[in-house]
Amino acid sequence: NWFQPLEAIENMMEALNDGSRLILVAGDVIYKHALLDPFFNTVKLLLSTYKSTANKSNNDSNSPILLLCHVPRAGVTHEDVINMAHSKGLSIKEVSESDWKTNINAAKSTNTVDCLSYCPMEDLNKAMLYKVMH
């Protein structure tokens, strides 16, 4: 619940208290402006609350991250997403399309099962993948 995330976060942190890296994945979840603030509040809370063993020793390669795929919908632009992340004190970087859209046309033409093959081409062309960190 993005509007009241504390209980869920507490439960999740108890389950993940083994020192492993936290990698959150979210796709097509910000489809109206009213969701920007509660979504990024929850992301900030999750990323700042989670403390892996490596993170305690300042190892960025093991810091918790969010991989966010955003498709602009209902006027929520990529710029809106980036601005809201920054306003919450989060680092947000676009992942190169060549790193995540590799061979999608070949996969679609051969009916190869991959996660992007379920995405309409129009959405895929508008989508951006972001790496978000605190």
Coordinates of N, CA, C and O in Angstrom, one line a residue:
N1 N 0.8 -1.2 0.0 CA 0.0 0.0 0.0 C 0.9 1.2 0.0 O 1.5 1.6 1.0
W2 N 1.0 1.9 -1.1 CA 1.8 3.1 -1.2 C 1.4 4.2 -0.4 O 2.2 5.1 -0.1
F3 N 0.2 4.3 0.1 CA -0.3 5.4 0.9 C 0.0 5.1 2.4 O 0.0 6.1 3.1
Q4 N 0.2 3.9 2.8 CA 0.5 3.5 4.1 C 1.5 2.3 4.1 O 1.1 1.2 4.5
P5 N 2.7 2.5 3.7 CA 3.6 1.4 3.5 C 4.3 0.8 4.7 O 5.0 -0.2 4.6
L6 N 4.3 1.5 5.8 CA 5.2 1.1 7.0 C 5.0 -0.4 7.4 O 6.0 -1.1 7.6
E7 N 3.8 -0.9 7.6 CA 3.6 -2.2 8.1 C 4.2 -3.2 7.1 O 4.9 -4.2 7.5
A8 N 3.9 -3.0 5.8 CA 4.4 -4.0 4.8 C 6.0 -3.9 4.7 O 6.6 -5.0 4.6
I9 N 6.5 -2.7 4.9 CA 8.0 -2.6 4.8 C 8.6 -3.3 6.0 O 9.6 -4.0 5.9
E10 N 8.0 -3.1 7.2 CA 8.6 -3.8 8.4 C 8.5 -5.3 8.2 O 9.5 -6.0 8.6
N11 N 7.5 -5.8 7.7 CA 7.4 -7.3 7.5 C 8.4 -7.7 6.5 O 9.1 -8.8 6.6
M12 N 8.6 -7.0 5.4 CA 9.5 -7.3 4.4 C 11.0 -7.3 4.9 O 11.8 -8.1 4.6
M13 N 11.3 -6.3 5.7 CA 12.6 -6.1 6.2 C 13.0 -7.3 7.1 O 14.1 -7.7 7.1
E14 N 12.0 -7.7 7.9 CA 12.3 -8.9 8.8 C 12.6 -10.1 7.9 O 13.5 -10.9 8.2
A15 N 11.9 -10.3 6.8 CA 12.1 -11.5 6.0 C 13.5 -11.3 5.2 O 14.1 -12.4 4.8
L16 N 13.9 -10.1 4.9 CA 15.1 -9.9 4.1 C 16.4 -9.6 5.0 O 17.3 -9.0 4.5
N17 N 16.4 -9.9 6.2 CA 17.4 -9.5 7.1 C 18.6 -10.5 7.0 O 19.2 -10.8 8.1
D18 N 19.0 -10.9 5.9 CA 20.1 -11.9 5.7 C 21.3 -11.2 5.1 O 22.3 -11.9 4.8
G19 N 21.3 -9.9 4.8 CA 22.5 -9.3 4.3 C 22.5 -9.3 2.8 O 23.5 -8.8 2.2
S20 N 21.5 -9.9 2.1 CA 21.6 -9.9 0.6 C 21.1 -8.6 0.1 O 20.6 -7.7 0.8
R21 N 21.4 -8.4 -1.2 CA 21.0 -7.1 -1.9 C 19.5 -7.1 -2.2 O 19.0 -8.1 -2.7
L22 N 18.9 -5.9 -2.0 CA 17.5 -5.7 -2.3 C 17.4 -5.1 -3.7 O 18.0 -4.1 -4.0
I23 N 16.7 -5.8 -4.6 CA 16.5 -5.3 -5.9 C 15.0 -5.3 -6.1 O 14.4 -6.4 -6.2
L24 N 14.4 -4.1 -6.2 CA 13.0 -4.0 -6.4 C 12.8 -3.8 -7.9 O 13.6 -3.2 -8.6
V25 N 11.7 -4.4 -8.4 CA 11.3 -4.3 -9.9 C 9.9 -3.8 -10.0 O 9.0 -4.4 -9.3
A26 N 9.7 -2.7 -10.7 CA 8.4 -2.2 -10.9 C 8.2 -1.8 -12.4 O 9.1 -1.2 -13.0
G27 N 7.1 -2.2 -13.0 CA 6.8 -1.8 -14.4 C 5.4 -1.3 -14.6 O 4.4 -2.0 -14.1
D28 N 5.3 -0.2 -15.3 CA 4.0 0.3 -15.7 C 3.1 0.5 -14.4 O 1.9 0.2 -14.4
V29 N 3.6 1.1 -13.4 CA 2.9 1.3 -12.1 C 2.5 2.8 -11.9 O 1.7 3.0 -11.0
I30 N 3.1 3.7 -12.6 CA 2.7 5.1 -12.4 C 1.9 5.6 -13.6 O 2.4 6.1 -14.6
Y31 N 0.6 5.3 -13.5 CA -0.3 5.6 -14.7 C -1.2 6.8 -14.4 O -2.1 7.0 -15.2
K32 N -1.0 7.5 -13.3 CA -1.7 8.8 -13.1 C -0.9 9.6 -12.1 O -0.1 9.1 -11.3
H33 N -1.0 10.9 -12.2 CA -0.2 11.8 -11.4 C -0.3 11.6 -9.9 O 0.7 11.8 -9.2
A34 N -1.5 11.2 -9.5 CA -1.7 11.0 -8.0 C -0.9 9.9 -7.4 O -0.7 9.9 -6.2
L35 N -0.3 9.1 -8.3 CA 0.5 8.0 -7.8 C 2.0 8.3 -7.7 O 2.8 7.6 -7.0
L36 N 2.5 9.4 -8.3 CA 3.9 9.8 -8.2 C 4.4 9.9 -6.8 O 5.4 9.3 -6.4
D37 N 3.8 10.8 -6.0 CA 4.2 11.1 -4.7 C 4.2 9.8 -3.8 O 5.3 9.5 -3.2
P38 N 3.1 9.1 -3.6 CA 3.1 7.9 -2.8 C 4.1 6.8 -3.3 O 4.7 6.2 -2.4
F39 N 4.2 6.7 -4.6 CA 5.1 5.6 -5.1 C 6.5 6.0 -4.7 O 7.3 5.1 -4.1
F40 N 7.0 7.2 -4.9 CA 8.4 7.5 -4.6 C 8.6 7.7 -3.1 O 9.8 7.5 -2.7
N41 N 7.6 8.0 -2.4 CA 7.8 8.0 -0.9 C 8.1 6.6 -0.4 O 8.9 6.3 0.4
T42 N 7.3 5.6 -1.0 CA 7.5 4.2 -0.6 C 8.9 3.7 -1.1 O 9.6 3.0 -0.4
V43 N 9.3 4.1 -2.3 CA 10.6 3.7 -2.8 C 11.7 4.2 -1.9 O 12.6 3.5 -1.5
K44 N 11.6 5.5 -1.6 CA 12.6 6.1 -0.7 C 12.7 5.4 0.6 O 13.7 5.1 1.1
L45 N 11.5 5.1 1.2 CA 11.4 4.4 2.5 C 12.1 3.0 2.4 O 12.9 2.6 3.2
L46 N 11.7 2.3 1.3 CA 12.3 0.9 1.1 C 13.8 1.0 1.0 O 14.5 0.2 1.6
L47 N 14.3 1.8 0.1 CA 15.7 1.9 -0.2 C 16.5 2.4 1.0 O 17.6 1.9 1.2
S48 N 16.0 3.3 1.7 CA 16.7 3.9 2.9 C 16.6 3.0 4.1 O 17.5 3.0 4.9
T49 N 15.5 2.2 4.2 CA 15.4 1.4 5.4 C 16.2 0.1 5.3 O 16.8 -0.4 6.2
Y50 N 16.3 -0.4 4.1 CA 17.0 -1.7 3.9 C 18.5 -1.5 4.0 O 19.1 -0.7 3.4
K51 N 19.1 -2.3 4.9 CA 20.6 -2.2 5.1 C 21.2 -3.5 4.9 O 21.1 -4.4 5.8
S52 N 21.8 -3.8 3.8 CA 22.5 -5.0 3.6 C 23.9 -5.0 4.2 O 24.4 -3.9 4.5
T53 N 24.5 -6.1 4.5 CA 25.8 -6.1 5.1 C 26.8 -5.4 4.2 O 27.6 -4.6 4.8
A54 N 26.8 -5.5 2.9 CA 27.7 -4.8 2.1 C 27.4 -3.3 2.1 O 28.3 -2.5 2.0
N55 N 26.1 -3.0 2.2 CA 25.8 -1.5 2.2 C 26.4 -0.9 3.4 O 26.8 0.3 3.4
K56 N 26.4 -1.6 4.5 CA 26.9 -1.0 5.8 C 28.4 -0.7 5.6 O 28.9 0.1 6.3
S57 N 29.1 -1.5 4.7 CA 30.5 -1.2 4.5 C 30.7 -0.3 3.3 O 31.8 -0.2 2.7
N58 N 29.6 0.4 2.9 CA 29.7 1.4 1.8 C 30.1 0.8 0.5 O 30.8 1.4 -0.3
N59 N 29.6 -0.3 0.2 CA 29.9 -1.0 -1.1 C 28.7 -0.7 -2.0 O 27.6 -1.3 -1.9
D60 N 28.8 0.3 -2.9 CA 27.7 0.7 -3.8 C 27.2 -0.5 -4.7 O 26.0 -0.5 -5.0
S61 N 28.1 -1.4 -5.0 CA 27.6 -2.5 -5.9 C 26.6 -3.4 -5.2 O 26.0 -4.3 -5.8
N62 N 26.5 -3.3 -3.9 CA 25.5 -4.1 -3.2 C 24.4 -3.3 -2.6 O 23.6 -3.7 -1.7
S63 N 24.3 -2.0 -2.9 CA 23.3 -1.1 -2.4 C 21.9 -1.5 -3.0 O 21.8 -2.0 -4.1
P64 N 20.9 -1.3 -2.2 CA 19.5 -1.6 -2.7 C 19.2 -0.7 -3.9 O 19.5 0.5 -3.9
I65 N 18.5 -1.3 -4.9 CA 18.1 -0.5 -6.1 C 16.6 -0.8 -6.5 O 16.1 -1.9 -6.1
L66 N 16.1 0.1 -7.3 CA 14.8 -0.1 -7.9 C 15.1 -0.1 -9.4 O 15.7 0.8 -9.9
L67 N 14.6 -1.1 -10.1 CA 14.5 -1.1 -11.6 C 13.1 -0.7 -11.9 O 12.2 -1.5 -11.6
L68 N 12.9 0.4 -12.5 CA 11.6 0.9 -12.9 C 11.4 1.1 -14.4 O 12.2 1.8 -15.0
C69 N 10.5 0.4 -14.9 CA 10.1 0.6 -16.3 C 8.9 1.5 -16.4 O 7.9 1.2 -15.8
H70 N 9.0 2.6 -17.1 CA 7.9 3.6 -17.2 C 7.5 3.8 -18.6 O 8.3 4.0 -19.5
V71 N 6.2 3.6 -18.8 CA 5.6 4.0 -20.1 C 4.7 5.2 -19.8 O 3.8 5.1 -19.0
P72 N 4.9 6.3 -20.5 CA 4.0 7.5 -20.3 C 2.6 7.2 -20.5 O 2.2 6.6 -21.5
R73 N 1.8 7.5 -19.5 CA 0.3 7.3 -19.6 C -0.4 8.4 -18.9 O 0.1 9.0 -17.9
A74 N -1.5 8.8 -19.3 CA -2.4 9.8 -18.7 C -1.6 11.1 -18.3 O -1.8 11.7 -17.3
G75 N -0.7 11.5 -19.2 CA 0.1 12.7 -19.0 C 1.2 12.6 -18.0 O 1.9 13.6 -17.7
V76 N 1.5 11.4 -17.5 CA 2.7 11.2 -16.6 C 3.9 10.9 -17.5 O 4.1 9.8 -18.1
T77 N 4.7 11.9 -17.7 CA 5.9 11.9 -18.6 C 7.1 11.3 -17.9 O 7.1 11.2 -16.7
H78 N 8.1 11.0 -18.7 CA 9.4 10.6 -18.2 C 10.0 11.7 -17.3 O 10.5 11.4 -16.2
E79 N 9.8 12.9 -17.7 CA 10.3 14.1 -17.0 C 9.6 14.1 -15.6 O 10.3 14.4 -14.6
D80 N 8.3 13.9 -15.5 CA 7.6 13.8 -14.2 C 8.2 12.8 -13.3 O 8.4 13.1 -12.1
V81 N 8.5 11.6 -13.8 CA 9.1 10.6 -13.0 C 10.5 11.0 -12.5 O 10.8 10.8 -11.3
I82 N 11.3 11.5 -13.4 CA 12.7 11.9 -13.0 C 12.6 13.0 -12.0 O 13.3 13.0 -11.0
N83 N 11.8 14.0 -12.2 CA 11.7 15.2 -11.3 C 11.2 14.7 -9.9 O 11.7 15.2 -8.9
M84 N 10.2 13.8 -9.9 CA 9.7 13.4 -8.6 C 10.8 12.6 -7.8 O 10.9 12.7 -6.6
A85 N 11.5 11.7 -8.5 CA 12.6 10.9 -7.9 C 13.6 11.9 -7.3 O 14.0 11.7 -6.1
H86 N 14.0 12.9 -8.0 CA 15.0 13.9 -7.6 C 14.4 14.6 -6.4 O 15.2 14.9 -5.4
S87 N 13.1 15.0 -6.4 CA 12.6 15.8 -5.3 C 12.5 15.0 -4.0 O 12.5 15.5 -2.9
K88 N 12.6 13.6 -4.1 CA 12.6 12.8 -2.9 C 14.1 12.5 -2.5 O 14.3 11.7 -1.6
G89 N 15.0 13.1 -3.2 CA 16.4 12.8 -2.9 C 17.0 11.5 -3.4 O 18.0 11.0 -2.9
L90 N 16.3 11.0 -4.4 CA 16.8 9.7 -5.0 C 17.6 10.0 -6.3 O 17.4 10.9 -7.0
S91 N 18.5 9.1 -6.5 CA 19.3 9.1 -7.8 C 18.5 8.3 -8.8 O 18.1 7.2 -8.5
I92 N 18.4 8.8 -10.0 CA 17.6 8.1 -11.1 C 18.4 8.2 -12.3 O 18.8 9.3 -12.8
K93 N 18.7 7.0 -12.9 CA 19.5 7.0 -14.2 C 18.8 6.1 -15.2 O 18.4 5.0 -14.9
E94 N 18.8 6.6 -16.4 CA 18.2 5.8 -17.5 C 19.2 4.7 -17.9 O 20.4 4.9 -18.0
V95 N 18.6 3.5 -18.0 CA 19.4 2.3 -18.4 C 19.4 2.4 -19.9 O 18.4 2.5 -20.6
S96 N 20.5 2.2 -20.5 CA 20.7 2.2 -22.0 C 19.7 1.2 -22.7 O 19.6 0.1 -22.2
E97 N 19.0 1.7 -23.7 CA 18.1 0.8 -24.4 C 18.8 -0.4 -24.9 O 18.2 -1.5 -25.0
S98 N 20.0 -0.3 -25.3 CA 20.8 -1.4 -25.9 C 21.0 -2.5 -24.8 O 21.2 -3.7 -25.1
D99 N 20.9 -2.1 -23.5 CA 21.1 -3.1 -22.5 C 19.9 -3.8 -22.1 O 19.9 -4.9 -21.5
W100 N 18.7 -3.3 -22.5 CA 17.5 -4.0 -22.1 C 16.5 -4.3 -23.2 O 15.6 -5.1 -23.1
K101 N 16.7 -3.7 -24.4 CA 15.8 -3.9 -25.5 C 16.5 -4.8 -26.6 O 16.0 -4.8 -27.7
T102 N 17.5 -5.4 -26.2 CA 18.3 -6.2 -27.2 C 17.5 -7.3 -27.8 O 16.8 -8.1 -27.1
N103 N 17.5 -7.4 -29.1 CA 16.9 -8.5 -29.9 C 15.4 -8.6 -29.7 O 14.9 -9.7 -29.9
I104 N 14.7 -7.6 -29.3 CA 13.3 -7.7 -29.1 C 12.5 -8.1 -30.4 O 11.6 -8.9 -30.4
N105 N 13.0 -7.5 -31.5 CA 12.3 -7.7 -32.7 C 12.5 -9.2 -33.2 O 11.6 -9.9 -33.6
A106 N 13.7 -9.7 -33.0 CA 13.9 -11.1 -33.3 C 13.1 -12.0 -32.4 O 12.5 -13.0 -32.8
A107 N 13.0 -11.7 -31.1 CA 12.2 -12.5 -30.2 C 10.7 -12.5 -30.6 O 10.1 -13.5 -30.5
K108 N 10.2 -11.3 -31.0 CA 8.8 -11.3 -31.4 C 8.6 -12.1 -32.7 O 7.6 -12.8 -32.8
S109 N 9.5 -12.0 -33.6 CA 9.3 -12.7 -34.9 C 9.4 -14.2 -34.8 O 8.8 -14.9 -35.6
T110 N 10.1 -14.7 -33.8 CA 10.3 -16.1 -33.7 C 9.5 -16.7 -32.6 O 9.6 -17.9 -32.2
N111 N 8.6 -15.9 -32.0 CA 7.8 -16.3 -30.8 C 8.6 -16.8 -29.6 O 8.2 -17.6 -28.9
T112 N 9.8 -16.3 -29.5 CA 10.7 -16.6 -28.4 C 10.0 -16.0 -27.2 O 9.6 -14.9 -27.2
V113 N 10.0 -16.8 -26.1 CA 9.4 -16.3 -24.9 C 10.4 -15.5 -24.2 O 11.5 -15.9 -23.8
D114 N 10.1 -14.2 -24.0 CA 10.9 -13.3 -23.2 C 9.9 -12.3 -22.6 O 8.8 -12.1 -23.1
C115 N 10.3 -11.6 -21.6 CA 9.4 -10.7 -20.8 C 8.9 -9.6 -21.7 O 7.8 -9.1 -21.5
L116 N 9.7 -9.1 -22.7 CA 9.3 -8.0 -23.5 C 8.3 -8.4 -24.6 O 7.7 -7.6 -25.2
S117 N 8.3 -9.7 -24.9 CA 7.4 -10.2 -26.0 C 5.9 -10.0 -25.7 O 5.1 -10.0 -26.6
Y118 N 5.6 -9.7 -24.4 CA 4.2 -9.5 -24.0 C 3.8 -8.0 -24.1 O 2.7 -7.7 -23.8
C119 N 4.8 -7.2 -24.4 CA 4.6 -5.7 -24.4 C 4.2 -5.3 -25.8 O 4.9 -5.6 -26.7
P120 N 3.1 -4.5 -25.9 CA 2.8 -4.0 -27.3 C 3.9 -3.1 -27.8 O 4.5 -2.4 -27.0
M121 N 4.2 -3.2 -29.1 CA 5.4 -2.5 -29.6 C 5.2 -1.0 -29.4 O 6.2 -0.3 -29.1
E122 N 4.0 -0.4 -29.4 CA 3.8 1.0 -29.2 C 4.3 1.4 -27.8 O 4.9 2.4 -27.6
D123 N 3.9 0.5 -26.8 CA 4.4 0.8 -25.4 C 5.9 0.6 -25.3 O 6.6 1.4 -24.6
L124 N 6.4 -0.4 -25.9 CA 7.9 -0.7 -25.9 C 8.6 0.5 -26.4 O 9.7 0.9 -25.9
N125 N 8.1 1.1 -27.5 CA 8.8 2.2 -28.1 C 8.8 3.5 -27.2 O 9.7 4.3 -27.3
K126 N 7.8 3.6 -26.3 CA 7.8 4.8 -25.4 C 8.4 4.5 -24.1 O 8.7 5.4 -23.3
A127 N 8.7 3.2 -23.8 CA 9.1 2.8 -22.4 C 10.6 3.2 -22.2 O 11.4 3.3 -23.1
M128 N 10.9 3.5 -20.9 CA 12.2 3.7 -20.5 C 12.5 2.9 -19.2 O 11.5 2.8 -18.4
L129 N 13.7 2.4 -19.1 CA 14.0 1.7 -17.9 C 15.0 2.5 -17.1 O 15.9 3.1 -17.6
Y130 N 14.7 2.7 -15.8 CA 15.5 3.5 -14.9 C 16.0 2.7 -13.7 O 15.4 1.7 -13.2
K131 N 17.2 3.0 -13.3 CA 17.8 2.5 -12.1 C 17.7 3.6 -11.0 O 18.2 4.7 -11.2
V132 N 17.1 3.3 -9.9 CA 16.8 4.3 -8.9 C 17.5 3.8 -7.6 O 17.4 2.7 -7.2
M133 N 18.3 4.7 -7.0 CA 19.0 4.4 -5.8 C 18.8 5.6 -4.8 O 18.5 6.7 -5.2
H134 N 19.1 5.3 -3.5 CA 19.0 6.4 -2.5 C 20.4 6.8 -2.2 O 21.3 6.1 -2.2

